[in-house]
Amino acid sequence: MLKKLALVTLIIFSALIFSLKSTNNGNINGTSGAPPYGEGESEVPATDPFSIINNWTRPDGPASVGIQIGHYKNDEVPEELERLKNNSGAEGGGKWEWEVNFAIATAIAQKLREENIIVDMLPTTIPPKYWADVFISIHADGSEDRGKSGYKFAGPWRDYSKKSADLVSILEKHYEEATGLAKDENISRNMRGYYAFSWWRYEHSVHPMTTSVIAETGFLTNRGDQKLLINTPEIPARAISEGILEFLRGEKLAISQ
């Protein structure tokens, strides 16, 4: 009797293992893309996650940059981004975050267009599977600790372009030099898992081959950072635009100065 029970148990266990392997093509853990909120989350796409990038080549044309104005037109998001509607971001100095982001993004766009770069100004909702040579989302930070100061840039958890880390390094160099702000080392999981990077989960997200970065330009809740961002948006804008141009020149996509 015990031998029969052991045999039945073994058969059931073997069938379960076979089923799991078949479901995941031999990989029980499955395959996941960049998580929407943090590195530990796992969500398997319904189709081959790499089909969108297999044999991908850059489209012909001039260099292009997408600049997202963080929290701008949050009230117009589609149903899949409904949770963003009530997220107005930081505030300080009599300004909402989107207003500060708008001023900086507009100045960045102007400088890039002067260098014959194609620029798209984007609200919270970006076009489905949006592609550009560079995508940067402009934000400003906030904290209950009004002494907290600094900037930070971050790319996706999983960067299929393999270039976001290089862009981050270049931006950090230009930004710190131009603004005098220190780098805030506290990169949140919401930055690395930013919704616009989550191409497998959201229709309104960037194409995985877009070199993508999110920027926190300073703390609106800090008087010094606030003064820089509100009174002189051209300073952070110049730093970011020069960083993007250096990156594009390295990719042979912009004319060297």
PDB file of C-alpha atoms in Angstrom:
ATOM      1  CA  MET A   1       0.000   0.000   0.000  1.00  0.00           C
ATOM      2  CA  LEU A   2       2.799   2.386   0.948  1.00  0.00           C
ATOM      3  CA  LYS A   3       4.675   1.524  -2.239  1.00  0.00           C
ATOM      4  CA  LYS A   4       1.571   2.287  -4.355  1.00  0.00           C
ATOM      5  CA  LEU A   5       1.044   5.621  -2.542  1.00  0.00           C
ATOM      6  CA  ALA A   6       4.681   6.589  -3.092  1.00  0.00           C
ATOM      7  CA  LEU A   7       4.414   5.696  -6.792  1.00  0.00           C
ATOM      8  CA  VAL A   8       1.263   7.794  -7.259  1.00  0.00           C
ATOM      9  CA  THR A   9       2.897  10.737  -5.465  1.00  0.00           C
ATOM     10  CA  LEU A  10       5.963  10.468  -7.709  1.00  0.00           C
ATOM     11  CA  ILE A  11       3.825  10.426 -10.867  1.00  0.00           C
ATOM     12  CA  ILE A  12       1.832  13.499  -9.775  1.00  0.00           C
ATOM     13  CA  PHE A  13       5.005  15.398  -8.842  1.00  0.00           C
ATOM     14  CA  SER A  14       6.661  14.551 -12.180  1.00  0.00           C
ATOM     15  CA  ALA A  15       3.595  15.707 -14.113  1.00  0.00           C
ATOM     16  CA  LEU A  16       3.575  18.998 -12.199  1.00  0.00           C
ATOM     17  CA  ILE A  17       7.238  19.660 -12.969  1.00  0.00           C
ATOM     18  CA  PHE A  18       6.693  18.834 -16.654  1.00  0.00           C
ATOM     19  CA  SER A  19       3.703  21.180 -16.783  1.00  0.00           C
ATOM     20  CA  LEU A  20       5.679  24.056 -15.269  1.00  0.00           C
ATOM     21  CA  LYS A  21       8.550  23.547 -17.669  1.00  0.00           C
ATOM     22  CA  SER A  22       6.234  23.403 -20.675  1.00  0.00           C
ATOM     23  CA  THR A  23       4.461  26.592 -19.620  1.00  0.00           C
ATOM     24  CA  ASN A  24       7.712  28.519 -19.314  1.00  0.00           C
ATOM     25  CA  ASN A  25       9.648  26.895 -22.176  1.00  0.00           C
ATOM     26  CA  GLY A  26      12.002  25.219 -19.744  1.00  0.00           C
ATOM     27  CA  ASN A  27      12.386  28.280 -17.511  1.00  0.00           C
ATOM     28  CA  ILE A  28      10.255  27.927 -14.403  1.00  0.00           C
ATOM     29  CA  ASN A  29      10.834  31.547 -13.434  1.00  0.00           C
ATOM     30  CA  GLY A  30       9.721  32.859 -16.823  1.00  0.00           C
ATOM     31  CA  THR A  31      11.056  35.986 -18.525  1.00  0.00           C
ATOM     32  CA  SER A  32      10.293  39.503 -17.383  1.00  0.00           C
ATOM     33  CA  GLY A  33      10.967  43.012 -18.614  1.00  0.00           C
ATOM     34  CA  ALA A  34      11.567  46.175 -16.575  1.00  0.00           C
ATOM     35  CA  PRO A  35       9.213  46.158 -13.558  1.00  0.00           C
ATOM     36  CA  PRO A  36       6.779  49.052 -13.145  1.00  0.00           C
ATOM     37  CA  TYR A  37       7.494  49.677  -9.465  1.00  0.00           C
ATOM     38  CA  GLY A  38      10.586  47.787  -8.383  1.00  0.00           C
ATOM     39  CA  GLU A  39      13.221  45.288  -9.332  1.00  0.00           C
ATOM     40  CA  GLY A  40      11.639  42.451  -7.378  1.00  0.00           C
ATOM     41  CA  GLU A  41       8.355  42.450  -9.304  1.00  0.00           C
ATOM     42  CA  SER A  42       7.924  39.866 -12.041  1.00  0.00           C
ATOM     43  CA  GLU A  43       5.312  40.002 -14.749  1.00  0.00           C
ATOM     44  CA  VAL A  44       5.527  37.756 -17.795  1.00  0.00           C
ATOM     45  CA  PRO A  45       4.384  39.332 -21.095  1.00  0.00           C
ATOM     46  CA  ALA A  46       1.638  37.468 -22.965  1.00  0.00           C
ATOM     47  CA  THR A  47       3.858  37.205 -26.051  1.00  0.00           C
ATOM     48  CA  ASP A  48       7.567  36.767 -26.649  1.00  0.00           C
ATOM     49  CA  PRO A  49       8.994  39.798 -24.798  1.00  0.00           C
ATOM     50  CA  PHE A  50      11.825  40.111 -27.288  1.00  0.00           C
ATOM     51  CA  SER A  51       9.730  40.054 -30.472  1.00  0.00           C
ATOM     52  CA  ILE A  52       9.557  43.854 -30.436  1.00  0.00           C
ATOM     53  CA  ILE A  53      13.353  44.173 -30.539  1.00  0.00           C
ATOM     54  CA  ASN A  54      14.394  41.155 -32.610  1.00  0.00           C
ATOM     55  CA  ASN A  55      16.285  42.383 -35.681  1.00  0.00           C
ATOM     56  CA  TRP A  56      15.466  45.986 -34.715  1.00  0.00           C
ATOM     57  CA  THR A  57      17.364  48.734 -36.532  1.00  0.00           C
ATOM     58  CA  ARG A  58      17.237  52.478 -35.984  1.00  0.00           C
ATOM     59  CA  PRO A  59      14.813  54.188 -38.400  1.00  0.00           C
ATOM     60  CA  ASP A  60      16.426  56.499 -40.950  1.00  0.00           C
ATOM     61  CA  GLY A  61      16.235  60.191 -40.182  1.00  0.00           C
ATOM     62  CA  PRO A  62      17.739  62.980 -38.096  1.00  0.00           C
ATOM     63  CA  ALA A  63      18.371  62.741 -34.366  1.00  0.00           C
ATOM     64  CA  SER A  64      15.193  62.880 -32.289  1.00  0.00           C
ATOM     65  CA  VAL A  65      14.489  63.553 -28.623  1.00  0.00           C
ATOM     66  CA  GLY A  66      11.295  63.156 -26.617  1.00  0.00           C
ATOM     67  CA  ILE A  67      10.979  65.430 -23.575  1.00  0.00           C
ATOM     68  CA  GLN A  68       8.222  64.478 -21.166  1.00  0.00           C
ATOM     69  CA  ILE A  69       6.894  67.210 -18.887  1.00  0.00           C
ATOM     70  CA  GLY A  70       6.301  65.359 -15.634  1.00  0.00           C
ATOM     71  CA  HIS A  71       2.717  65.580 -14.279  1.00  0.00           C
ATOM     72  CA  TYR A  72       1.586  67.731 -17.214  1.00  0.00           C
ATOM     73  CA  LYS A  73      -2.028  67.025 -18.262  1.00  0.00           C
ATOM     74  CA  ASN A  74      -2.462  64.259 -15.700  1.00  0.00           C
ATOM     75  CA  ASP A  75      -6.219  64.685 -16.051  1.00  0.00           C
ATOM     76  CA  GLU A  76      -6.058  63.415 -19.643  1.00  0.00           C
ATOM     77  CA  VAL A  77      -4.491  60.013 -19.002  1.00  0.00           C
ATOM     78  CA  PRO A  78      -6.099  56.871 -20.489  1.00  0.00           C
ATOM     79  CA  GLU A  79      -7.716  54.218 -18.333  1.00  0.00           C
ATOM     80  CA  GLU A  80      -4.518  52.163 -18.034  1.00  0.00           C
ATOM     81  CA  LEU A  81      -2.829  55.135 -16.292  1.00  0.00           C
ATOM     82  CA  GLU A  82      -5.821  56.099 -14.172  1.00  0.00           C
ATOM     83  CA  ARG A  83      -3.800  55.934 -10.945  1.00  0.00           C
ATOM     84  CA  LEU A  84      -1.734  58.937 -12.102  1.00  0.00           C
ATOM     85  CA  LYS A  85      -4.705  61.316 -12.225  1.00  0.00           C
ATOM     86  CA  ASN A  86      -4.453  62.496  -8.637  1.00  0.00           C
ATOM     87  CA  ASN A  87      -0.658  62.584  -8.532  1.00  0.00           C
ATOM     88  CA  SER A  88       0.165  66.280  -8.833  1.00  0.00           C
ATOM     89  CA  GLY A  89       3.788  65.854  -7.802  1.00  0.00           C
ATOM     90  CA  ALA A  90       5.752  68.235  -5.596  1.00  0.00           C
ATOM     91  CA  GLU A  91       5.061  71.909  -4.993  1.00  0.00           C
ATOM     92  CA  GLY A  92       7.009  74.846  -3.635  1.00  0.00           C
ATOM     93  CA  GLY A  93       7.628  78.542  -4.137  1.00  0.00           C
ATOM     94  CA  GLY A  94       4.042  79.020  -5.250  1.00  0.00           C
ATOM     95  CA  LYS A  95       4.483  76.601  -8.147  1.00  0.00           C
ATOM     96  CA  TRP A  96       3.121  73.184  -8.971  1.00  0.00           C
ATOM     97  CA  GLU A  97       5.729  70.713 -10.140  1.00  0.00           C
ATOM     98  CA  TRP A  98       4.343  70.519 -13.675  1.00  0.00           C
ATOM     99  CA  GLU A  99       4.837  74.284 -14.081  1.00  0.00           C
ATOM    100  CA  VAL A 100       8.507  74.017 -13.138  1.00  0.00           C
ATOM    101  CA  ASN A 101       8.959  70.966 -15.355  1.00  0.00           C
ATOM    102  CA  PHE A 102       7.254  72.777 -18.234  1.00  0.00           C
ATOM    103  CA  ALA A 103       9.616  75.763 -18.058  1.00  0.00           C
ATOM    104  CA  ILE A 104      12.728  73.574 -17.967  1.00  0.00           C
ATOM    105  CA  ALA A 105      11.494  71.242 -20.722  1.00  0.00           C
ATOM    106  CA  THR A 106      10.594  74.178 -22.983  1.00  0.00           C
ATOM    107  CA  ALA A 107      14.082  75.650 -22.606  1.00  0.00           C
ATOM    108  CA  ILE A 108      15.694  72.251 -23.326  1.00  0.00           C
ATOM    109  CA  ALA A 109      13.598  71.877 -26.475  1.00  0.00           C
ATOM    110  CA  GLN A 110      14.581  75.327 -27.713  1.00  0.00           C
ATOM    111  CA  LYS A 111      18.305  74.619 -27.306  1.00  0.00           C
ATOM    112  CA  LEU A 112      18.071  71.236 -29.034  1.00  0.00           C
ATOM    113  CA  ARG A 113      16.062  72.626 -31.945  1.00  0.00           C
ATOM    114  CA  GLU A 114      18.770  75.244 -32.454  1.00  0.00           C
ATOM    115  CA  GLU A 115      21.064  72.268 -33.156  1.00  0.00           C
ATOM    116  CA  ASN A 116      18.590  70.826 -35.699  1.00  0.00           C
ATOM    117  CA  ILE A 117      17.413  68.059 -33.378  1.00  0.00           C
ATOM    118  CA  ILE A 118      13.814  66.880 -33.842  1.00  0.00           C
ATOM    119  CA  VAL A 119      12.049  67.404 -30.508  1.00  0.00           C
ATOM    120  CA  ASP A 120       8.691  66.153 -29.225  1.00  0.00           C
ATOM    121  CA  MET A 121       7.233  67.797 -26.125  1.00  0.00           C
ATOM    122  CA  LEU A 122       5.206  65.121 -24.367  1.00  0.00           C
ATOM    123  CA  PRO A 123       2.645  65.233 -21.521  1.00  0.00           C
ATOM    124  CA  THR A 124       2.053  62.484 -18.956  1.00  0.00           C
ATOM    125  CA  THR A 125       0.467  60.327 -21.667  1.00  0.00           C
ATOM    126  CA  ILE A 126       3.042  59.479 -24.296  1.00  0.00           C
ATOM    127  CA  PRO A 127       2.231  57.905 -27.687  1.00  0.00           C
ATOM    128  CA  PRO A 128       2.043  54.092 -27.750  1.00  0.00           C
ATOM    129  CA  LYS A 129       5.493  52.459 -28.016  1.00  0.00           C
ATOM    130  CA  TYR A 130       7.065  55.857 -28.533  1.00  0.00           C
ATOM    131  CA  TRP A 131      10.545  55.793 -30.040  1.00  0.00           C
ATOM    132  CA  ALA A 132      13.242  58.475 -30.166  1.00  0.00           C
ATOM    133  CA  ASP A 133      17.016  58.445 -29.931  1.00  0.00           C
ATOM    134  CA  VAL A 134      16.593  59.873 -26.421  1.00  0.00           C
ATOM    135  CA  PHE A 135      13.599  60.047 -24.095  1.00  0.00           C
ATOM    136  CA  ILE A 136      13.928  62.136 -20.932  1.00  0.00           C
ATOM    137  CA  SER A 137      11.196  62.705 -18.354  1.00  0.00           C
ATOM    138  CA  ILE A 138      11.621  65.973 -16.444  1.00  0.00           C
ATOM    139  CA  HIS A 139      10.579  66.046 -12.783  1.00  0.00           C
ATOM    140  CA  ALA A 140      11.309  67.928  -9.561  1.00  0.00           C
ATOM    141  CA  ASP A 141      11.555  66.317  -6.150  1.00  0.00           C
ATOM    142  CA  GLY A 142       9.888  67.067  -2.831  1.00  0.00           C
ATOM    143  CA  SER A 143      10.437  66.079   0.791  1.00  0.00           C
ATOM    144  CA  GLU A 144       9.076  66.800   4.253  1.00  0.00           C
ATOM    145  CA  ASP A 145      12.705  67.455   5.188  1.00  0.00           C
ATOM    146  CA  ARG A 146      13.218  70.938   3.766  1.00  0.00           C
ATOM    147  CA  GLY A 147      16.959  70.594   4.164  1.00  0.00           C
ATOM    148  CA  LYS A 148      17.038  67.823   1.572  1.00  0.00           C
ATOM    149  CA  SER A 149      18.699  68.984  -1.646  1.00  0.00           C
ATOM    150  CA  GLY A 150      20.165  67.589  -4.847  1.00  0.00           C
ATOM    151  CA  TYR A 151      19.478  66.127  -8.267  1.00  0.00           C
ATOM    152  CA  LYS A 152      19.383  62.637  -9.715  1.00  0.00           C
ATOM    153  CA  PHE A 153      19.057  60.851 -13.046  1.00  0.00           C
ATOM    154  CA  ALA A 154      18.112  57.209 -13.575  1.00  0.00           C
ATOM    155  CA  GLY A 155      17.461  54.784 -16.407  1.00  0.00           C
ATOM    156  CA  PRO A 156      15.241  51.670 -16.492  1.00  0.00           C
ATOM    157  CA  TRP A 157      15.907  48.554 -14.401  1.00  0.00           C
ATOM    158  CA  ARG A 158      16.491  46.665 -17.617  1.00  0.00           C
ATOM    159  CA  ASP A 159      17.822  48.775 -20.447  1.00  0.00           C
ATOM    160  CA  TYR A 160      17.523  47.028 -23.802  1.00  0.00           C
ATOM    161  CA  SER A 161      19.146  49.975 -25.598  1.00  0.00           C
ATOM    162  CA  LYS A 162      22.279  49.385 -23.461  1.00  0.00           C
ATOM    163  CA  LYS A 163      22.911  53.135 -23.558  1.00  0.00           C
ATOM    164  CA  SER A 164      20.917  54.696 -20.720  1.00  0.00           C
ATOM    165  CA  ALA A 165      23.746  54.341 -18.189  1.00  0.00           C
ATOM    166  CA  ASP A 166      26.083  56.256 -20.514  1.00  0.00           C
ATOM    167  CA  LEU A 167      23.513  59.018 -20.943  1.00  0.00           C
ATOM    168  CA  VAL A 168      23.003  59.222 -17.171  1.00  0.00           C
ATOM    169  CA  SER A 169      26.759  59.631 -16.598  1.00  0.00           C
ATOM    170  CA  ILE A 170      27.005  62.408 -19.176  1.00  0.00           C
ATOM    171  CA  LEU A 171      23.972  64.236 -17.762  1.00  0.00           C
ATOM    172  CA  GLU A 172      25.327  64.019 -14.217  1.00  0.00           C
ATOM    173  CA  LYS A 173      28.621  65.579 -15.305  1.00  0.00           C
ATOM    174  CA  HIS A 174      26.965  68.539 -17.030  1.00  0.00           C
ATOM    175  CA  TYR A 175      24.267  69.037 -14.402  1.00  0.00           C
ATOM    176  CA  GLU A 176      26.517  69.128 -11.369  1.00  0.00           C
ATOM    177  CA  GLU A 177      28.944  71.477 -13.095  1.00  0.00           C
ATOM    178  CA  ALA A 178      26.222  73.895 -14.246  1.00  0.00           C
ATOM    179  CA  THR A 179      23.959  73.934 -11.187  1.00  0.00           C
ATOM    180  CA  GLY A 180      26.355  73.351  -8.303  1.00  0.00           C
ATOM    181  CA  LEU A 181      23.881  70.872  -6.827  1.00  0.00           C
ATOM    182  CA  ALA A 182      25.117  67.646  -5.283  1.00  0.00           C
ATOM    183  CA  LYS A 183      23.984  64.278  -6.562  1.00  0.00           C
ATOM    184  CA  ASP A 184      21.270  62.674  -4.443  1.00  0.00           C
ATOM    185  CA  GLU A 185      22.210  58.997  -4.232  1.00  0.00           C
ATOM    186  CA  ASN A 186      18.688  57.961  -3.217  1.00  0.00           C
ATOM    187  CA  ILE A 187      17.453  56.587  -6.544  1.00  0.00           C
ATOM    188  CA  SER A 188      13.945  55.318  -5.818  1.00  0.00           C
ATOM    189  CA  ARG A 189      12.467  52.160  -7.296  1.00  0.00           C
ATOM    190  CA  ASN A 190       9.715  54.340  -8.777  1.00  0.00           C
ATOM    191  CA  MET A 191      12.376  56.089 -10.853  1.00  0.00           C
ATOM    192  CA  ARG A 192      14.009  52.892 -12.132  1.00  0.00           C
ATOM    193  CA  GLY A 193      10.594  51.303 -12.617  1.00  0.00           C
ATOM    194  CA  TYR A 194       8.953  54.421 -14.092  1.00  0.00           C
ATOM    195  CA  TYR A 195       5.686  53.592 -15.867  1.00  0.00           C
ATOM    196  CA  ALA A 196       6.833  55.054 -19.199  1.00  0.00           C
ATOM    197  CA  PHE A 197       9.699  52.527 -19.243  1.00  0.00           C
ATOM    198  CA  SER A 198       7.309  49.562 -18.791  1.00  0.00           C
ATOM    199  CA  TRP A 199       6.705  48.816 -22.460  1.00  0.00           C
ATOM    200  CA  TRP A 200       5.354  45.290 -21.881  1.00  0.00           C
ATOM    201  CA  ARG A 201       2.731  46.458 -19.365  1.00  0.00           C
ATOM    202  CA  TYR A 202       1.457  49.774 -20.723  1.00  0.00           C
ATOM    203  CA  GLU A 203       0.466  50.681 -24.253  1.00  0.00           C
ATOM    204  CA  HIS A 204       1.483  54.292 -23.590  1.00  0.00           C
ATOM    205  CA  SER A 205       5.170  53.667 -22.978  1.00  0.00           C
ATOM    206  CA  VAL A 206       8.485  53.994 -24.768  1.00  0.00           C
ATOM    207  CA  HIS A 207       9.792  51.460 -27.244  1.00  0.00           C
ATOM    208  CA  PRO A 208      12.392  49.300 -25.435  1.00  0.00           C
ATOM    209  CA  MET A 209      15.126  50.451 -27.840  1.00  0.00           C
ATOM    210  CA  THR A 210      14.679  54.072 -26.804  1.00  0.00           C
ATOM    211  CA  THR A 211      17.545  55.338 -24.638  1.00  0.00           C
ATOM    212  CA  SER A 212      15.487  56.514 -21.667  1.00  0.00           C
ATOM    213  CA  VAL A 213      16.182  58.554 -18.536  1.00  0.00           C
ATOM    214  CA  ILE A 214      14.109  60.167 -15.803  1.00  0.00           C
ATOM    215  CA  ALA A 215      15.416  63.358 -14.165  1.00  0.00           C
ATOM    216  CA  GLU A 216      14.746  64.800 -10.721  1.00  0.00           C
ATOM    217  CA  THR A 217      16.145  68.297 -11.224  1.00  0.00           C
ATOM    218  CA  GLY A 218      16.158  69.343  -7.555  1.00  0.00           C
ATOM    219  CA  PHE A 219      13.905  69.678  -4.513  1.00  0.00           C
ATOM    220  CA  LEU A 220      11.056  72.177  -4.779  1.00  0.00           C
ATOM    221  CA  THR A 221      10.767  71.931  -1.003  1.00  0.00           C
ATOM    222  CA  ASN A 222      14.327  73.212  -0.506  1.00  0.00           C
ATOM    223  CA  ARG A 223      14.715  76.981  -0.680  1.00  0.00           C
ATOM    224  CA  GLY A 224      18.037  76.889  -2.546  1.00  0.00           C
ATOM    225  CA  ASP A 225      16.971  74.268  -5.101  1.00  0.00           C
ATOM    226  CA  GLN A 226      13.631  76.027  -5.478  1.00  0.00           C
ATOM    227  CA  LYS A 227      15.321  79.330  -6.334  1.00  0.00           C
ATOM    228  CA  LEU A 228      17.429  77.647  -9.017  1.00  0.00           C
ATOM    229  CA  LEU A 229      14.545  75.767 -10.625  1.00  0.00           C
ATOM    230  CA  ILE A 230      11.936  78.532 -10.526  1.00  0.00           C
ATOM    231  CA  ASN A 231      14.011  81.678 -11.073  1.00  0.00           C
ATOM    232  CA  THR A 232      16.622  80.319 -13.497  1.00  0.00           C
ATOM    233  CA  PRO A 233      15.179  77.318 -15.387  1.00  0.00           C
ATOM    234  CA  GLU A 234      17.624  78.035 -18.212  1.00  0.00           C
ATOM    235  CA  ILE A 235      20.508  76.764 -16.045  1.00  0.00           C
ATOM    236  CA  PRO A 236      19.249  73.184 -15.574  1.00  0.00           C
ATOM    237  CA  ALA A 237      17.908  73.279 -19.135  1.00  0.00           C
ATOM    238  CA  ARG A 238      21.296  74.192 -20.568  1.00  0.00           C
ATOM    239  CA  ALA A 239      23.005  71.429 -18.591  1.00  0.00           C
ATOM    240  CA  ILE A 240      20.522  68.793 -19.748  1.00  0.00           C
ATOM    241  CA  SER A 241      20.548  69.911 -23.380  1.00  0.00           C
ATOM    242  CA  GLU A 242      24.365  69.933 -23.462  1.00  0.00           C
ATOM    243  CA  GLY A 243      24.399  66.452 -21.956  1.00  0.00           C
ATOM    244  CA  ILE A 244      21.955  65.148 -24.551  1.00  0.00           C
ATOM    245  CA  LEU A 245      23.947  66.749 -27.366  1.00  0.00           C
ATOM    246  CA  GLU A 246      27.183  65.182 -26.131  1.00  0.00           C
ATOM    247  CA  PHE A 247      25.474  61.793 -26.069  1.00  0.00           C
ATOM    248  CA  LEU A 248      24.047  62.223 -29.581  1.00  0.00           C
ATOM    249  CA  ARG A 249      27.432  63.293 -30.932  1.00  0.00           C
ATOM    250  CA  GLY A 250      28.948  60.172 -29.453  1.00  0.00           C
ATOM    251  CA  GLU A 251      26.328  58.208 -31.370  1.00  0.00           C
ATOM    252  CA  LYS A 252      27.233  60.142 -34.551  1.00  0.00           C
ATOM    253  CA  LEU A 253      23.720  61.607 -34.583  1.00  0.00           C
ATOM    254  CA  ALA A 254      24.548  65.279 -34.069  1.00  0.00           C
ATOM    255  CA  ILE A 255      27.154  67.608 -35.532  1.00  0.00           C
ATOM    256  CA  SER A 256      30.170  68.118 -33.254  1.00  0.00           C
ATOM    257  CA  GLN A 257      30.871  71.665 -32.149  1.00  0.00           C
TER     258      GLN A 257
END
